[in-house]
mmCIF file of C-alpha atoms in Angstrom:
data_model
loop_
_atom_site.group_PDB
_atom_site.id
_atom_site.type_symbol
_atom_site.label_atom_id
_atom_site.label_comp_id
_atom_site.label_asym_id
_atom_site.label_seq_id
_atom_site.Cartn_x
_atom_site.Cartn_y
_atom_site.Cartn_z
ATOM 1 C CA MET A 149 -2.984 2.959 -26.645
ATOM 2 C CA SER A 150 -5.406 0.203 -25.637
ATOM 3 C CA ASP A 151 -6.493 -1.493 -22.435
ATOM 4 C CA THR A 152 -4.413 -4.138 -20.695
ATOM 5 C CA ALA A 153 -4.833 -7.625 -22.207
ATOM 6 C CA PRO A 154 -3.614 -11.079 -21.121
ATOM 7 C CA ALA A 155 -0.006 -11.613 -22.163
ATOM 8 C CA PRO A 156 2.106 -14.737 -22.695
ATOM 9 C CA PRO A 157 5.155 -15.245 -20.461
ATOM 10 C CA PRO A 158 7.651 -12.382 -20.989
ATOM 11 C CA ALA A 159 10.414 -14.634 -22.313
ATOM 12 C CA GLN A 160 8.131 -15.854 -25.104
ATOM 13 C CA GLN A 161 7.137 -12.517 -26.569
ATOM 14 C CA PRO A 162 8.828 -9.652 -28.399
ATOM 15 C CA ALA A 163 9.560 -6.375 -26.693
ATOM 16 C CA LEU A 164 6.812 -3.760 -26.595
ATOM 17 C CA VAL A 165 7.402 -0.106 -27.518
ATOM 18 C CA THR A 166 4.782 2.637 -27.198
ATOM 19 C CA VAL A 167 4.977 6.285 -28.278
ATOM 20 C CA ALA A 168 2.299 8.799 -27.305
ATOM 21 C CA ALA A 169 1.568 12.445 -26.654
ATOM 22 C CA THR A 170 1.835 13.477 -23.021
ATOM 23 C CA GLY A 171 -1.812 14.571 -22.918
ATOM 24 C CA GLU A 172 -2.939 11.252 -24.342
ATOM 25 C CA VAL A 173 -1.285 9.372 -21.485
ATOM 26 C CA LEU A 174 -2.536 11.737 -18.795
ATOM 27 C CA ASP A 175 -6.091 11.309 -20.128
ATOM 28 C CA HIS A 176 -5.941 7.495 -20.111
ATOM 29 C CA PRO A 177 -8.701 6.152 -17.820
ATOM 30 C CA ASP A 178 -6.439 3.546 -16.179
ATOM 31 C CA LEU A 179 -3.543 5.893 -15.443
ATOM 32 C CA ASP A 180 -3.144 8.633 -12.839
ATOM 33 C CA GLU A 181 -0.588 9.887 -10.339
ATOM 34 C CA SER A 182 -1.867 7.552 -7.620
ATOM 35 C CA LEU A 183 0.174 4.836 -9.384
ATOM 36 C CA LEU A 184 3.421 6.661 -8.641
ATOM 37 C CA LEU A 185 5.482 5.732 -5.603
ATOM 38 C CA PRO A 186 6.421 8.159 -2.806
ATOM 39 C CA TRP A 187 10.000 8.535 -4.057
ATOM 40 C CA GLU A 188 8.700 9.422 -7.521
ATOM 41 C CA LEU A 189 6.339 12.034 -6.106
ATOM 42 C CA ARG A 190 9.201 13.548 -4.100
ATOM 43 C CA ARG A 191 11.213 13.942 -7.287
ATOM 44 C CA LEU A 192 8.261 15.514 -9.060
ATOM 45 C CA ALA A 193 7.978 18.114 -6.318
ATOM 46 C CA GLY A 194 11.266 19.612 -7.506
ATOM 47 C CA ILE A 195 10.078 20.205 -11.075
ATOM 48 C CA ARG A 196 8.867 23.803 -11.377
ATOM 49 C CA VAL A 197 7.867 23.866 -15.053
ATOM 50 C CA PRO A 198 4.344 22.390 -15.369
ATOM 51 C CA SER A 199 4.800 21.058 -18.907
ATOM 52 C CA ARG A 200 8.022 19.265 -17.952
ATOM 53 C CA ARG A 201 6.325 17.803 -14.884
ATOM 54 C CA ASP A 202 3.517 16.511 -17.093
ATOM 55 C CA ASP A 203 6.055 14.876 -19.410
ATOM 56 C CA VAL A 204 7.802 13.115 -16.513
ATOM 57 C CA VAL A 205 4.506 11.896 -15.039
ATOM 58 C CA ALA A 206 3.303 10.677 -18.433
ATOM 59 C CA ALA A 207 6.533 8.779 -19.139
ATOM 60 C CA ARG A 208 6.405 7.022 -15.773
ATOM 61 C CA LEU A 209 2.760 6.121 -16.260
ATOM 62 C CA LEU A 210 3.322 4.917 -19.809
ATOM 63 C CA VAL A 211 6.102 2.537 -18.790
ATOM 64 C CA ARG A 212 3.728 1.040 -16.212
ATOM 65 C CA LEU A 213 1.086 0.538 -18.879
ATOM 66 C CA CYS A 214 3.626 -1.154 -21.161
ATOM 67 C CA ALA A 215 4.838 -3.345 -18.286
ATOM 68 C CA ALA A 216 1.245 -4.329 -17.526
ATOM 69 C CA ARG A 217 0.633 -5.376 -21.122
ATOM 70 C CA PHE A 218 3.925 -7.222 -21.292
ATOM 71 C CA THR A 219 3.605 -9.148 -18.015
ATOM 72 C CA GLY A 220 -0.166 -9.537 -17.780
ATOM 73 C CA ARG A 221 -0.332 -7.622 -14.511
ATOM 74 C CA ALA A 222 -2.395 -4.522 -13.766
ATOM 75 C CA PRO A 223 -0.699 -1.097 -14.040
ATOM 76 C CA ASN A 224 -0.913 -0.702 -10.243
ATOM 77 C CA ASP A 225 0.917 -4.022 -9.755
ATOM 78 C CA THR A 226 4.075 -3.389 -11.722
ATOM 79 C CA ALA A 227 6.400 -2.651 -8.752
ATOM 80 C CA LEU A 228 8.644 -0.181 -10.595
ATOM 81 C CA GLU A 229 12.096 0.376 -9.108
ATOM 82 C CA GLN A 230 15.144 2.451 -10.031
ATOM 83 C CA HIS A 231 18.589 1.595 -8.727
ATOM 84 C CA CYS A 232 21.916 3.154 -9.647
ATOM 85 C CA PRO A 233 24.756 0.599 -9.838
ATOM 86 C CA ASP A 234 27.371 3.371 -9.749
ATOM 87 C CA CYS A 235 26.446 5.004 -6.436
ATOM 88 C CA GLY A 236 24.252 2.262 -4.986
ATOM 89 C CA GLY A 237 21.371 4.698 -4.499
ATOM 90 C CA PHE A 238 17.694 4.207 -5.216
ATOM 91 C CA GLY A 239 15.288 6.507 -7.050
ATOM 92 C CA HIS A 240 17.464 7.011 -10.128
ATOM 93 C CA GLY A 241 19.264 4.872 -12.660
ATOM 94 C CA ARG A 242 17.886 2.207 -14.962
ATOM 95 C CA PRO A 243 14.283 1.194 -14.136
ATOM 96 C CA SER A 244 13.350 -2.411 -13.384
ATOM 97 C CA LEU A 245 10.460 -4.555 -12.178
ATOM 98 C CA ARG A 246 10.774 -6.131 -8.750
ATOM 99 C CA THR A 247 8.455 -8.977 -9.812
ATOM 100 C CA HIS A 248 10.243 -9.680 -13.120
ATOM 101 C CA PRO A 249 14.013 -9.196 -12.670
ATOM 102 C CA GLY A 250 14.800 -10.425 -16.192
ATOM 103 C CA VAL A 251 12.544 -7.868 -17.884
ATOM 104 C CA GLY A 252 14.118 -4.660 -19.187
ATOM 105 C CA LEU A 253 12.394 -1.267 -18.975
ATOM 106 C CA SER A 254 13.083 2.141 -20.446
ATOM 107 C CA PHE A 255 11.230 5.412 -20.859
ATOM 108 C CA SER A 256 11.841 8.813 -22.402
ATOM 109 C CA HIS A 257 10.120 12.199 -22.623
ATOM 110 C CA ALA A 258 10.641 15.386 -24.613
ATOM 111 C CA ASP A 259 8.398 18.403 -25.130
ATOM 112 C CA GLY A 260 4.996 16.738 -25.041
ATOM 113 C CA ARG A 261 6.103 13.364 -26.404
ATOM 114 C CA VAL A 262 6.737 10.237 -24.341
ATOM 115 C CA ALA A 263 7.948 6.731 -25.131
ATOM 116 C CA ALA A 264 8.282 3.536 -23.136
ATOM 117 C CA ALA A 265 9.749 0.125 -23.871
ATOM 118 C CA VAL A 266 9.581 -3.217 -22.079
ATOM 119 C CA GLY A 267 11.316 -6.397 -23.214
ATOM 120 C CA PRO A 268 12.974 -9.688 -22.313
ATOM 121 C CA GLY A 269 16.412 -8.359 -21.476
ATOM 122 C CA PRO A 270 18.202 -5.005 -21.747
ATOM 123 C CA ILE A 271 16.297 -2.381 -23.694
ATOM 124 C CA GLY A 272 16.544 1.367 -24.222
ATOM 125 C CA VAL A 273 14.254 3.912 -25.859
ATOM 126 C CA ASP A 274 14.656 7.571 -26.727
ATOM 127 C CA VAL A 275 12.244 10.092 -28.227
ATOM 128 C CA GLU A 276 12.743 13.625 -29.548
ATOM 129 C CA PRO A 277 10.580 16.076 -31.520
ATOM 130 C CA THR A 278 11.244 15.815 -35.251
ATOM 131 C CA ASP A 279 12.195 19.497 -35.427
ATOM 132 C CA ARG A 280 14.799 19.341 -32.634
ATOM 133 C CA ARG A 281 18.445 19.705 -33.541
ATOM 134 C CA PRO A 282 20.918 18.072 -31.137
ATOM 135 C CA GLY A 283 23.714 20.642 -31.146
ATOM 136 C CA PRO A 284 26.801 21.927 -32.983
ATOM 137 C CA VAL A 285 28.758 19.316 -34.907
ATOM 138 C CA PRO A 286 32.046 19.913 -32.980
ATOM 139 C CA VAL A 287 30.247 19.247 -29.690
ATOM 140 C CA LEU A 288 28.530 16.120 -31.008
ATOM 141 C CA ALA A 289 31.856 14.846 -32.360
ATOM 142 C CA ARG A 290 33.182 14.834 -28.771
ATOM 143 C CA LEU A 291 30.188 12.854 -27.501
ATOM 144 C CA LEU A 292 29.555 10.443 -30.374
ATOM 145 C CA PRO A 293 31.776 8.529 -32.829
ATOM 146 C CA GLU A 294 33.354 11.298 -34.878
ATOM 147 C CA ALA A 295 33.133 9.440 -38.193
ATOM 148 C CA GLN A 296 29.391 8.937 -37.729
ATOM 149 C CA VAL A 297 28.887 12.581 -36.821
ATOM 150 C CA ARG A 298 30.807 13.749 -39.888
ATOM 151 C CA ALA A 299 28.836 11.393 -42.135
ATOM 152 C CA ALA A 300 25.539 12.679 -40.718
ATOM 153 C CA ALA A 301 26.698 16.277 -41.125
ATOM 154 C CA ASP A 302 27.369 15.581 -44.817
ATOM 155 C CA HIS A 303 23.901 14.104 -45.334
ATOM 156 C CA ALA A 304 21.446 15.883 -47.656
ATOM 157 C CA ASP A 305 19.379 16.695 -44.529
ATOM 158 C CA PRO A 306 22.056 17.000 -41.848
ATOM 159 C CA GLY A 307 19.739 18.194 -39.072
ATOM 160 C CA SER A 308 17.532 15.123 -39.368
ATOM 161 C CA ALA A 309 20.500 12.766 -39.751
ATOM 162 C CA LEU A 310 22.222 14.166 -36.662
ATOM 163 C CA LEU A 311 19.002 13.895 -34.664
ATOM 164 C CA ARG A 312 18.640 10.226 -35.595
ATOM 165 C CA LEU A 313 22.250 9.601 -34.648
ATOM 166 C CA TRP A 314 21.594 11.239 -31.281
ATOM 167 C CA VAL A 315 18.445 9.261 -30.399
ATOM 168 C CA ARG A 316 20.167 6.032 -31.410
ATOM 169 C CA HIS A 317 23.065 6.863 -29.099
ATOM 170 C CA GLU A 318 20.684 7.688 -26.238
ATOM 171 C CA ALA A 319 18.719 4.463 -26.712
ATOM 172 C CA ARG A 320 21.896 2.386 -26.412
ATOM 173 C CA LEU A 321 23.022 4.402 -23.403
ATOM 174 C CA LYS A 322 19.707 3.762 -21.626
ATOM 175 C CA ALA A 323 19.907 0.064 -22.420
ATOM 176 C CA GLY A 324 23.360 -0.086 -20.866
ATOM 177 C CA ASP A 325 24.776 -2.102 -23.764
ATOM 178 C CA ASP A 326 26.416 -0.363 -26.711
ATOM 179 C CA THR A 327 26.523 -3.593 -28.724
ATOM 180 C CA LEU A 328 22.743 -3.877 -29.084
ATOM 181 C CA PRO A 329 21.181 -3.307 -32.509
ATOM 182 C CA VAL A 330 19.258 -0.043 -32.749
ATOM 183 C CA ARG A 331 16.243 0.717 -34.904
ATOM 184 C CA ASP A 332 14.791 4.181 -35.413
ATOM 185 C CA TRP A 333 11.725 5.622 -37.099
ATOM 186 C CA THR A 334 9.599 8.729 -37.361
ATOM 187 C CA ASP A 335 6.222 8.764 -35.633
ATOM 188 C CA PRO A 336 4.206 11.286 -37.665
ATOM 189 C CA ARG A 337 1.228 11.200 -35.298
ATOM 190 C CA CYS A 338 3.322 12.529 -32.415
ATOM 191 C CA GLY A 339 5.839 14.432 -34.544
ATOM 192 C CA ALA A 340 8.664 12.451 -33.008
ATOM 193 C CA VAL A 341 11.811 10.544 -33.874
ATOM 194 C CA VAL A 342 12.134 7.336 -31.864
ATOM 195 C CA ALA A 343 14.986 4.860 -31.395
ATOM 196 C CA VAL A 344 14.973 1.499 -29.632
ATOM 197 C CA ALA A 345 17.998 -0.579 -28.632
ATOM 198 C CA ALA A 346 17.086 -4.232 -28.074
ATOM 199 C CA ALA A 347 18.535 -7.628 -28.867
ATOM 200 C CA GLY A 348 15.390 -9.155 -30.346
ATOM 201 C CA PRO A 349 12.260 -8.128 -32.231
ATOM 202 C CA PHE A 350 9.761 -5.646 -30.883
ATOM 203 C CA ARG A 351 6.223 -4.598 -31.605
ATOM 204 C CA ARG A 352 4.705 -1.154 -31.402
ATOM 205 C CA GLY A 353 1.589 -0.761 -29.326
#
């Protein structure tokens, strides 16, 4: 991670994706819980496991840092919102920026790893530890395309193949568009598998 730098207009730049360890984000000099909004702090109050709370805080801070880099604003001026189109409620659902309605946001957290993505249009990101296994094949076959699950299960390393299939599915789900291309990779520094669903190119930062 690096400090915020001037950015070109959002529509003229590729999406930005960042993966980091939870502790790395929490130690960043420009990020702390004072950036979170009252509704976010209320949700945090219900999380009883300290490590999970840290992951949630880090993911929400990281998406602000990515939004700041992408839009050229400061992290405390990103005006993060979450609105659920299904129930009409606020405080959950796909995140967005009040100041940049055409910019897509997504974040993810899992066991000390966090990821965030910001781009010109719908975008989704998912992160999981490389050693996680998503579940029994019969269960996955009910949640994901069965042919893809069976193909992954027949792979030389089925656990890894099924995990990649899972994070790709989650990235598309978070983007809200199952037609978007998905790219995945392993981040050895964080020990994570990451997937991003986005229409155009993206850069890692």
